[in-house]
mmCIF file of C-alpha atoms in Angstrom:
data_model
loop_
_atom_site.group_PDB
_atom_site.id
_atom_site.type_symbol
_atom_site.label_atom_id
_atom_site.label_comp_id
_atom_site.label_asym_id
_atom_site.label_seq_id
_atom_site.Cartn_x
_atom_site.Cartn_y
_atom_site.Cartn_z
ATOM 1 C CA UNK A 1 -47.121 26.562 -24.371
ATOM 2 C CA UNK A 2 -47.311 23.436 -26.816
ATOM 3 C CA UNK A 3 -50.382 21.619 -27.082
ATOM 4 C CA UNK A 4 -50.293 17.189 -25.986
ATOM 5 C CA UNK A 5 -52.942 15.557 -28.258
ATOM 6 C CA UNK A 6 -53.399 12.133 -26.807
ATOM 7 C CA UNK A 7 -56.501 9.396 -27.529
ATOM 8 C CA UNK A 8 -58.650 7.367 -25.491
ATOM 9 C CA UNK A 9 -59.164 3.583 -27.206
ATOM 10 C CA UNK A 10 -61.958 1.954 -26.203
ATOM 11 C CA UNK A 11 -61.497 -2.081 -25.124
ATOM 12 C CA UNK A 12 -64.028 -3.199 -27.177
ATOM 13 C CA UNK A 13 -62.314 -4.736 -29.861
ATOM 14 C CA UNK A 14 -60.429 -8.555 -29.950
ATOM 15 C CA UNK A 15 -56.733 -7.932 -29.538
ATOM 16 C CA UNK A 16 -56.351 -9.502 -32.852
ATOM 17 C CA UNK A 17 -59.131 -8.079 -34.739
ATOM 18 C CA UNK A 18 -58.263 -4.613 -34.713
ATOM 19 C CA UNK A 19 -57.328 -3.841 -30.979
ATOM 20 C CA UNK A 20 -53.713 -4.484 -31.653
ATOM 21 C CA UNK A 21 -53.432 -2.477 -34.729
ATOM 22 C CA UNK A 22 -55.581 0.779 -33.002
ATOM 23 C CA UNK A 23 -52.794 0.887 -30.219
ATOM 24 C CA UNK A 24 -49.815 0.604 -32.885
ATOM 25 C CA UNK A 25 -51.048 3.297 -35.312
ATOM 26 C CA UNK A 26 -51.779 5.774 -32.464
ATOM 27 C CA UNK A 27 -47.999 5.463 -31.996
ATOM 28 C CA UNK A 28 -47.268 5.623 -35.454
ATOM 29 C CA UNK A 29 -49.969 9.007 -35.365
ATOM 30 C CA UNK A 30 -47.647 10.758 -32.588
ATOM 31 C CA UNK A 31 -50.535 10.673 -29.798
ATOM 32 C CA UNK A 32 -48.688 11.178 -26.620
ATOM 33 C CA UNK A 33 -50.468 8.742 -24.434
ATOM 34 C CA UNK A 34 -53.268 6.571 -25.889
ATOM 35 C CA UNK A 35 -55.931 5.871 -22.876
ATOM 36 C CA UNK A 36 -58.381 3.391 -22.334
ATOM 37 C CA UNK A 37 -61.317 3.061 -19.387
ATOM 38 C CA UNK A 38 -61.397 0.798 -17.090
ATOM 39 C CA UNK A 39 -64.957 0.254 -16.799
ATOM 40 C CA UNK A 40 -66.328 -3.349 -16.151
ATOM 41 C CA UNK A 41 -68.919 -2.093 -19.079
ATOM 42 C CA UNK A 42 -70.142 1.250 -20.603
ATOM 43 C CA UNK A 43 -72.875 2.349 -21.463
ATOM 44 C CA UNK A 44 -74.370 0.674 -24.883
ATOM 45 C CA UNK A 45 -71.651 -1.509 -24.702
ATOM 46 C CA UNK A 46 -72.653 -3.394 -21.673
ATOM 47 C CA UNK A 47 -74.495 -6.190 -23.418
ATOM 48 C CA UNK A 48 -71.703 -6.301 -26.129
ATOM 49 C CA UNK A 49 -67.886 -6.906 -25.995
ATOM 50 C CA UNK A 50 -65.544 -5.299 -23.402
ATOM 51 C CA UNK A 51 -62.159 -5.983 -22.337
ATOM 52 C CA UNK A 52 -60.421 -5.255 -18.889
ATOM 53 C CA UNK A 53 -58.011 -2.231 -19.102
ATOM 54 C CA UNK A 54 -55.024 -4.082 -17.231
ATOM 55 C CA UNK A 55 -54.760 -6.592 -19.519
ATOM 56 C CA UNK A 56 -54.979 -4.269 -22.413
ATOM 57 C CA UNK A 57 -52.512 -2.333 -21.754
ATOM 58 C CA UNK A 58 -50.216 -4.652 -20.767
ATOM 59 C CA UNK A 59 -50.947 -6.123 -24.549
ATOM 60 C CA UNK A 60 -50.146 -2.511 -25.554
ATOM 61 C CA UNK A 61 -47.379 -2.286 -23.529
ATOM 62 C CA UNK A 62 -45.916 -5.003 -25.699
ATOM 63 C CA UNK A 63 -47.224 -3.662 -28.790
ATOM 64 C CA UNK A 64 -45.595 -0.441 -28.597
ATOM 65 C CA UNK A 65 -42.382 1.455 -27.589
ATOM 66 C CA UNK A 66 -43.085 5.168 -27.354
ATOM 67 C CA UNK A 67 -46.401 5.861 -26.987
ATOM 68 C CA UNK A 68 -47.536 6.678 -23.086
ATOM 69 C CA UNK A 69 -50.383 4.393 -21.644
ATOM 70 C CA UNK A 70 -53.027 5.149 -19.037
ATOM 71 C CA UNK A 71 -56.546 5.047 -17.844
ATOM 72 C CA UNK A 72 -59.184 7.294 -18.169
ATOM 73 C CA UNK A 73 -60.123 6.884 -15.342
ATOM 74 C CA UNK A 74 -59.927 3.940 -12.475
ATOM 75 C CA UNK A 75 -61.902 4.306 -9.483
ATOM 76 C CA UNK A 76 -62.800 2.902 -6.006
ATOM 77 C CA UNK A 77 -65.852 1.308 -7.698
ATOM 78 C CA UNK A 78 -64.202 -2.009 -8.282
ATOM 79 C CA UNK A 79 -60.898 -1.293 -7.144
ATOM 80 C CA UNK A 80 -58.878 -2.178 -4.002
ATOM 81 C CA UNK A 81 -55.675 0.207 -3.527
ATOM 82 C CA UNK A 82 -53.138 -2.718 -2.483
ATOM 83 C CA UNK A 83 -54.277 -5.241 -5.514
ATOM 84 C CA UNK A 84 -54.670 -1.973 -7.834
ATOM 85 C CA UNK A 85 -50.844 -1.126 -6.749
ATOM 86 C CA UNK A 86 -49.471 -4.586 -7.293
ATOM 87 C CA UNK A 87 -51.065 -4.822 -10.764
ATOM 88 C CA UNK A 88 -49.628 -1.037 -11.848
ATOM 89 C CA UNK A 89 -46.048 -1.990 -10.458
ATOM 90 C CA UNK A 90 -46.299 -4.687 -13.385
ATOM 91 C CA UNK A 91 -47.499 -2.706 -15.659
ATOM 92 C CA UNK A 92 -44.906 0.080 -15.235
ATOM 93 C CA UNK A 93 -42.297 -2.372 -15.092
ATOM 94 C CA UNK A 94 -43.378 -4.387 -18.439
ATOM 95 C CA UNK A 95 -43.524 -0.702 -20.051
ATOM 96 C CA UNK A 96 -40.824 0.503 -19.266
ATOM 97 C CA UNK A 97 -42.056 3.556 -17.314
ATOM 98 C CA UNK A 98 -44.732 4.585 -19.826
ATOM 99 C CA UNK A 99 -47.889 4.415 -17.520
ATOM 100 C CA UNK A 100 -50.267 7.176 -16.046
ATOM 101 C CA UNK A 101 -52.756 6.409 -14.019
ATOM 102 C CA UNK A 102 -56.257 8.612 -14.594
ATOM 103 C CA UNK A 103 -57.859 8.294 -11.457
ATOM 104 C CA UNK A 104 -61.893 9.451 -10.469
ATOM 105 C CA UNK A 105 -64.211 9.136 -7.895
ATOM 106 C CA UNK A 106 -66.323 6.931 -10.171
ATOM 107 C CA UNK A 107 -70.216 7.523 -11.043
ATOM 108 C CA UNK A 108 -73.348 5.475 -10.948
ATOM 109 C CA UNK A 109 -72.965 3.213 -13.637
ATOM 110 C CA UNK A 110 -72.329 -0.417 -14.090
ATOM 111 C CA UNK A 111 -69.463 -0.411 -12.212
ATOM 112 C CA UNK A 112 -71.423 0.891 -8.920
ATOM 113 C CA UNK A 113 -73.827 -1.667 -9.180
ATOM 114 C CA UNK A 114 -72.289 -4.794 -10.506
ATOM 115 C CA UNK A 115 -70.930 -6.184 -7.092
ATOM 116 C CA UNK A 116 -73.545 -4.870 -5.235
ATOM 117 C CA UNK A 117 -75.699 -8.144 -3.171
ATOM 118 C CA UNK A 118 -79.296 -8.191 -3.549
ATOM 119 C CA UNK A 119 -81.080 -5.207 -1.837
ATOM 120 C CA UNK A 120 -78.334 -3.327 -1.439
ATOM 121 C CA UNK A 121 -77.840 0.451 -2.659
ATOM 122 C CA UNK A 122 -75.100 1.900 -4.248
ATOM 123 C CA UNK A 123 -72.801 4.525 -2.623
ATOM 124 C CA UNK A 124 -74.315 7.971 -2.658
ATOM 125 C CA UNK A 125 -71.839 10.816 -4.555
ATOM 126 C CA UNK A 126 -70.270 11.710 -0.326
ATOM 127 C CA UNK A 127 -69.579 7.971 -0.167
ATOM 128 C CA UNK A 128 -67.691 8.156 -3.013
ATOM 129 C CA UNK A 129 -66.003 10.874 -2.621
ATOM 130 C CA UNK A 130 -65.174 9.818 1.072
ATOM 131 C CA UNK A 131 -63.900 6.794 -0.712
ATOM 132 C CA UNK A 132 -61.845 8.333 -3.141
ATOM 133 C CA UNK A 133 -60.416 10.781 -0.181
ATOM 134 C CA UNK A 134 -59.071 7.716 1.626
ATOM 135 C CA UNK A 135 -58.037 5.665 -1.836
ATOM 136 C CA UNK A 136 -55.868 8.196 -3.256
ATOM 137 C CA UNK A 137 -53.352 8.597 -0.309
ATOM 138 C CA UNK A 138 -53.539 5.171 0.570
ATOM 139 C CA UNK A 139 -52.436 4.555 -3.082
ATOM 140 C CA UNK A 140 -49.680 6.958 -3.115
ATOM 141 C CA UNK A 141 -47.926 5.198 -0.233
ATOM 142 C CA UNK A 142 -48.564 1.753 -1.734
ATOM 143 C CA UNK A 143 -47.018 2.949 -5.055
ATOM 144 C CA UNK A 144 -43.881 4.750 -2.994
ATOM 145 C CA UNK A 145 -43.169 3.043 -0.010
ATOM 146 C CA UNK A 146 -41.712 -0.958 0.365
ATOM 147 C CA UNK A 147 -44.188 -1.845 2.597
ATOM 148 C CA UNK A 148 -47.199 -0.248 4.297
ATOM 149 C CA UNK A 149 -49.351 -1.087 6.990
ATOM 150 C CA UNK A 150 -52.691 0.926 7.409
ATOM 151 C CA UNK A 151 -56.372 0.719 8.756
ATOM 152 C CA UNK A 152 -58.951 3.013 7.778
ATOM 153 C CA UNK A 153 -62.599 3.428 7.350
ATOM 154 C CA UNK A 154 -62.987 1.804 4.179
ATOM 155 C CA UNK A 155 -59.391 0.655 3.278
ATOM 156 C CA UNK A 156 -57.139 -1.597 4.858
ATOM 157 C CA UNK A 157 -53.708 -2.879 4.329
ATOM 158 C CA UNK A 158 -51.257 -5.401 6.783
ATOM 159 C CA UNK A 159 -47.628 -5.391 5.637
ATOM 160 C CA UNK A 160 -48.385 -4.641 2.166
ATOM 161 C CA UNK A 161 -44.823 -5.276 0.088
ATOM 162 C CA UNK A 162 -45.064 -3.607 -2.856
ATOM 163 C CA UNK A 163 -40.882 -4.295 -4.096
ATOM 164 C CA UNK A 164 -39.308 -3.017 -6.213
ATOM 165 C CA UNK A 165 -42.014 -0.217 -6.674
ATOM 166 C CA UNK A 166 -42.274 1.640 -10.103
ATOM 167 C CA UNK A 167 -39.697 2.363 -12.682
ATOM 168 C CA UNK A 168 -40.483 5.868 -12.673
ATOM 169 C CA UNK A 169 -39.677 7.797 -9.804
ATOM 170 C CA UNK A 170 -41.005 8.117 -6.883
ATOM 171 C CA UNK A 171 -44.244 6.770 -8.503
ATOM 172 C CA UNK A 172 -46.222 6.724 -12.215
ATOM 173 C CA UNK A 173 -47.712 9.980 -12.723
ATOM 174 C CA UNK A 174 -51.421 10.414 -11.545
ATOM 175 C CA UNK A 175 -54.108 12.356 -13.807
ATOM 176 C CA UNK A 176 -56.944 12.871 -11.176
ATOM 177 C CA UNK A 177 -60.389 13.498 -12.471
ATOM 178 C CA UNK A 178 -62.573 16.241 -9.925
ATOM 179 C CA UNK A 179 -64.501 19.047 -10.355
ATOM 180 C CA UNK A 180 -65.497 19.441 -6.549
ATOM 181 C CA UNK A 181 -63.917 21.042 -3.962
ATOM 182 C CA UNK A 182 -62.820 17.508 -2.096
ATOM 183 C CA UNK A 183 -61.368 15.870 -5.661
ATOM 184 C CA UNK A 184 -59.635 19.235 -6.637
ATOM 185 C CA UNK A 185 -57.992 19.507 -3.427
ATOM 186 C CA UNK A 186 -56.780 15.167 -4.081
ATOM 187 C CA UNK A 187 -55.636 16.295 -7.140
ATOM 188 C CA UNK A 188 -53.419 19.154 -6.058
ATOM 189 C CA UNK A 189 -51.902 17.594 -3.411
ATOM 190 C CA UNK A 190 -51.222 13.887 -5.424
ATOM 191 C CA UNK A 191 -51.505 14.702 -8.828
ATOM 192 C CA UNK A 192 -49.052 15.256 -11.975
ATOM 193 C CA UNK A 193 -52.264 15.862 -13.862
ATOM 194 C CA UNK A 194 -55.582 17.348 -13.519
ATOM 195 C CA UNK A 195 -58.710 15.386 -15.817
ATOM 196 C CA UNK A 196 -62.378 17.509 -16.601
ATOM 197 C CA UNK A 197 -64.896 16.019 -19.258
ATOM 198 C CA UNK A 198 -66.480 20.057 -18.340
ATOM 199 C CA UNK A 199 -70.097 20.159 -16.618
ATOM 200 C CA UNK A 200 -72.231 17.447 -17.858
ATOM 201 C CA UNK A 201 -75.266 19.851 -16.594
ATOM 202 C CA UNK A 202 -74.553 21.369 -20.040
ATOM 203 C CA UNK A 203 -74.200 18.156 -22.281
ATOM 204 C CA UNK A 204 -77.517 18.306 -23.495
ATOM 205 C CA UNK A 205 -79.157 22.339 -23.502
ATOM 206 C CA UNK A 206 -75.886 24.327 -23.036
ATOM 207 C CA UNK A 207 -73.691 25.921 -25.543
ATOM 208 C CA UNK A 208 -69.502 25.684 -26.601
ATOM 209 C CA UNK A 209 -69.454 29.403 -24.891
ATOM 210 C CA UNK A 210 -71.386 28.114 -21.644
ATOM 211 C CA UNK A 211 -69.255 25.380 -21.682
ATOM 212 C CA UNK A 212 -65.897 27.080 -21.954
ATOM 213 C CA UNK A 213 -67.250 29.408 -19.106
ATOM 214 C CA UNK A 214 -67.906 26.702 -17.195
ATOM 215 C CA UNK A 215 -64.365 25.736 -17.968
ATOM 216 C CA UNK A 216 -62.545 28.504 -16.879
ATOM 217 C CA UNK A 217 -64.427 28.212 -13.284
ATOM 218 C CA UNK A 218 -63.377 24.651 -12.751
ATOM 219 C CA UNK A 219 -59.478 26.238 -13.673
ATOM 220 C CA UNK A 220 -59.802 28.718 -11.349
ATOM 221 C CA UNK A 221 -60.755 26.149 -8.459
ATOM 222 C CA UNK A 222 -58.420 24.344 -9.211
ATOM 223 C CA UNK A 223 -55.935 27.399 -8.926
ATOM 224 C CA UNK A 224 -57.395 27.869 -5.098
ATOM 225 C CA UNK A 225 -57.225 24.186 -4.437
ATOM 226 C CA UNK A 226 -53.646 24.057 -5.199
ATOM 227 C CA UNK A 227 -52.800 27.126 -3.313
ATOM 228 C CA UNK A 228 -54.657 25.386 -0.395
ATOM 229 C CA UNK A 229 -52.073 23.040 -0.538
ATOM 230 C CA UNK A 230 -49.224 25.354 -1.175
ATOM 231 C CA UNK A 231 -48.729 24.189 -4.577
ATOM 232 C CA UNK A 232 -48.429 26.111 -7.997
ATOM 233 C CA UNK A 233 -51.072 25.480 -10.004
ATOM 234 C CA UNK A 234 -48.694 25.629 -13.067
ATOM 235 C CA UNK A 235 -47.231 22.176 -11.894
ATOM 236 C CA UNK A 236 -50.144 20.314 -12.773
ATOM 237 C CA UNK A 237 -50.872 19.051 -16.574
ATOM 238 C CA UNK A 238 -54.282 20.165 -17.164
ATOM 239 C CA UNK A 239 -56.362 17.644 -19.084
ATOM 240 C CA UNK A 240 -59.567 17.752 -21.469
ATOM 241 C CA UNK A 241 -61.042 14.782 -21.940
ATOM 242 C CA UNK A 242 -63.719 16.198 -24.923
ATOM 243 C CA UNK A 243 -67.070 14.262 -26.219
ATOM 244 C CA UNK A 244 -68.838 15.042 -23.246
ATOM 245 C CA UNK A 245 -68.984 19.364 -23.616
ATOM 246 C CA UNK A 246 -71.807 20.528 -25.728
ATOM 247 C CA UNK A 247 -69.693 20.648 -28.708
ATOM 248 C CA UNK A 248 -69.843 16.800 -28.907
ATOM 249 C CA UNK A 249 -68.268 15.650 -32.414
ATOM 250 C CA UNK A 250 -68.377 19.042 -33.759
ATOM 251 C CA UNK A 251 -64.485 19.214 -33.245
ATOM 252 C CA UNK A 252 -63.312 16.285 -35.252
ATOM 253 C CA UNK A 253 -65.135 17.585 -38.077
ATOM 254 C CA UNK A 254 -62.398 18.787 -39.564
ATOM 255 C CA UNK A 255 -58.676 20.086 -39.217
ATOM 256 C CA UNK A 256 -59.617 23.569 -39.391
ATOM 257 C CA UNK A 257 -62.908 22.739 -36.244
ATOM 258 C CA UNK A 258 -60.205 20.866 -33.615
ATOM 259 C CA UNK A 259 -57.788 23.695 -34.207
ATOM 260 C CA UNK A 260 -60.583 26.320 -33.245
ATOM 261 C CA UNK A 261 -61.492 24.250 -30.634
ATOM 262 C CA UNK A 262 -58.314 23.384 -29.077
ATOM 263 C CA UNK A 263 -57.180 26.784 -29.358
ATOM 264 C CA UNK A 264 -60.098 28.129 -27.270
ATOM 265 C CA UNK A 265 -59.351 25.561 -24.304
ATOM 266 C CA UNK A 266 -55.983 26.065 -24.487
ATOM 267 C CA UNK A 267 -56.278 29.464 -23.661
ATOM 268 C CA UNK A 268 -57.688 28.520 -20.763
ATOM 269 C CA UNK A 269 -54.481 26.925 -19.811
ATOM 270 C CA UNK A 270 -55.314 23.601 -20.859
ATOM 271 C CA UNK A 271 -51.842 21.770 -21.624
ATOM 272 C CA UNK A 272 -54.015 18.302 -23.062
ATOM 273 C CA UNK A 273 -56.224 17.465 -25.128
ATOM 274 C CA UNK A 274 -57.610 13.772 -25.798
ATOM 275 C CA UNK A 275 -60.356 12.653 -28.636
ATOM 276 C CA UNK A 276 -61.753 9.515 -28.572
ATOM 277 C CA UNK A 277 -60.893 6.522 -31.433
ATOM 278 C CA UNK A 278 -62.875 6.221 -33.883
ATOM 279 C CA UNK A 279 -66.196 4.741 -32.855
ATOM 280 C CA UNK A 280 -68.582 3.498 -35.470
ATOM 281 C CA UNK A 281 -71.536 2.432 -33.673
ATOM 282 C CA UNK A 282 -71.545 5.377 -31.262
ATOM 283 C CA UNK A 283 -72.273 8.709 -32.719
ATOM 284 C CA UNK A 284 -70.839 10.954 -30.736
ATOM 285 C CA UNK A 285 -67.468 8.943 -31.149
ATOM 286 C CA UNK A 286 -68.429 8.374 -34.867
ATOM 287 C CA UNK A 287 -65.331 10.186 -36.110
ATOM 288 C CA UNK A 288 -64.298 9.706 -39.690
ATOM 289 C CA UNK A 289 -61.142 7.757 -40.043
ATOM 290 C CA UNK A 290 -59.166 10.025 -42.582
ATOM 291 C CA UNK A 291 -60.151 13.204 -40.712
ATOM 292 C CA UNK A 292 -59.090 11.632 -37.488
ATOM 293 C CA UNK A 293 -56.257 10.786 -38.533
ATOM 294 C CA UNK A 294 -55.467 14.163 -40.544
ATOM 295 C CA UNK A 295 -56.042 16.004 -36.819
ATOM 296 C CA UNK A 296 -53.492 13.542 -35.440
ATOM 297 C CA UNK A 297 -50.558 14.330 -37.696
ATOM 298 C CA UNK A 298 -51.566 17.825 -37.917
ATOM 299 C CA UNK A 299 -53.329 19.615 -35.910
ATOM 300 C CA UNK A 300 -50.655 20.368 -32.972
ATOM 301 C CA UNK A 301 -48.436 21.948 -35.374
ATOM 302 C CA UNK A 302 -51.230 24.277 -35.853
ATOM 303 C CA UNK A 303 -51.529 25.347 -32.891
ATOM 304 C CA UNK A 304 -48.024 26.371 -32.570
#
């Protein structure tokens, strides 16, 4: 099994002071897909610059030929399925078939509290994931079907037309992000792709080994989920989306620390790995460039 080594690019830069050129030399790196979140802010960056992921990767879209596109991840926070659908039909279309769609549940951040009207509370973790139960099939007709007509608890749609539907077939891949019971079973029954950032209970006191443990439990759910659905688990891409395991920067230290560190999770079956741009102002993103880029060119031949 060959390792994918993709990127996540955060929209925080002007298009045409450096957002542009991140999106082109990732191609020119051989990432497979560069990523970016579709947050409506994140974290430190909320009072600062941020750019919507649509419209970024449309730009990058246009900016590049190869390289695959994607989010990491869109939720039911701010999203409706039937305007979300209409807006990836475009973008598949002006890509020519290069988008995947990283889908999640969503947390409690901005984007759960930004819309919210004055005294109101924002959806408990079973709201979301009752919204994310209903969004994800609701999407997958939207993105398959030439029309669709549906009314649900949360979601509703009335002749929906969604023509000519995606250039790839029957729909753009989706990479769903779970590590519960409810989101693993969405993501074997819907996805091309399965997305972990590991168990944030260990982010700040737990250990690589932990964390790697931890790992090969959410695998092994994911194993039962899909033979729930009577699905081989070997179907699904499994992604790691690292900077969020105890490990933190540790593996873009060096050539020689990613290869030990991508070796471990791939033995776990992981088939993708993605590392964050370079991010000056946020340490645990706070890469350096040459080494970064030294990993990019390198480190999958490596791994063998």
């Amino acid at each position: 099994m060959s390792l994918r080594l993709s990127t996540v690019i955060l929209p925080y830069l002007r298009w045409h002071e450096g957002g542009r050129s991140a999106w082109q030399r990732a191609e020119q790196l051989g990432f497979h897909t560069a990523f970016t979140y579709d947050h409506l802010s994140w974290r430190t960056f909320r009072e600062g610059p941020w750019y919507g992921a649509v419209p970024t990767l449309t730009a990058a879209a246009g900016a590049t030929d190869r390289l695959r596109l994607g989010t990491l991840v869109t939720s039911p926070n701010f999203r409706h399925p039937v305007t979300l659908a209409k807006e990836l039909i475009a973008l598949d279309d002006i890509s020519g078939g290069r988008i995947t769609l990283g889908i999640g549940a969503g947390g409690s951040g901005f984007d759960a509290t930004t819309l919210l009207k004055s005294g109101e509370e924002p959806w408990t973790p079973r709201e979301r994931a009752d919204r994310f139960g209903e969004f994800v099939p609701l999407l997958d007709r939207l993105l398959t079907e030439d029309s669709v007509s549906y009314d649900g608890t949360f979601y509703s749609a009335r002749e929906a037309y969604n023509i000519p539907g995606c250039v790839q077939r029957p729909r753009l891949p989706f990479a769903v992000a779970a590590t519960g019971p409810r989101g693993l079973k969405l993501a074997a029954g819907y996805g091309q792709a399965w997305v972990t950032t590991g168990d944030p209970k260990l982010f700040e006191t737990g250990t690589p080994e932990q964390s790697v443990q931890a790992l090969r439990g959410q695998v092994e759910k994911l194993a039962t989920a899909c033979e729930t659905v009577g699905r081989d688990v070997n179907e699904l891409d499994k992604v790691l989306l690292t900077g969020f395991t105890p490990d933190r920067a540790r593996p873009l230290e060096s050539l020689d620390a990613f290869v030990d560190f991508a070796g471990r999770h791939m033995e776990l079956g992981f088939t993708d790995i993605v590392i964050h741009w370079p991010v000056a102002d946020y340490p645990d993103f706070a890469a350096d460039e040459k080494v970064f880029e030294h990993i990019a060119m390198e480190a999958v031949g490596q791994l063998g």
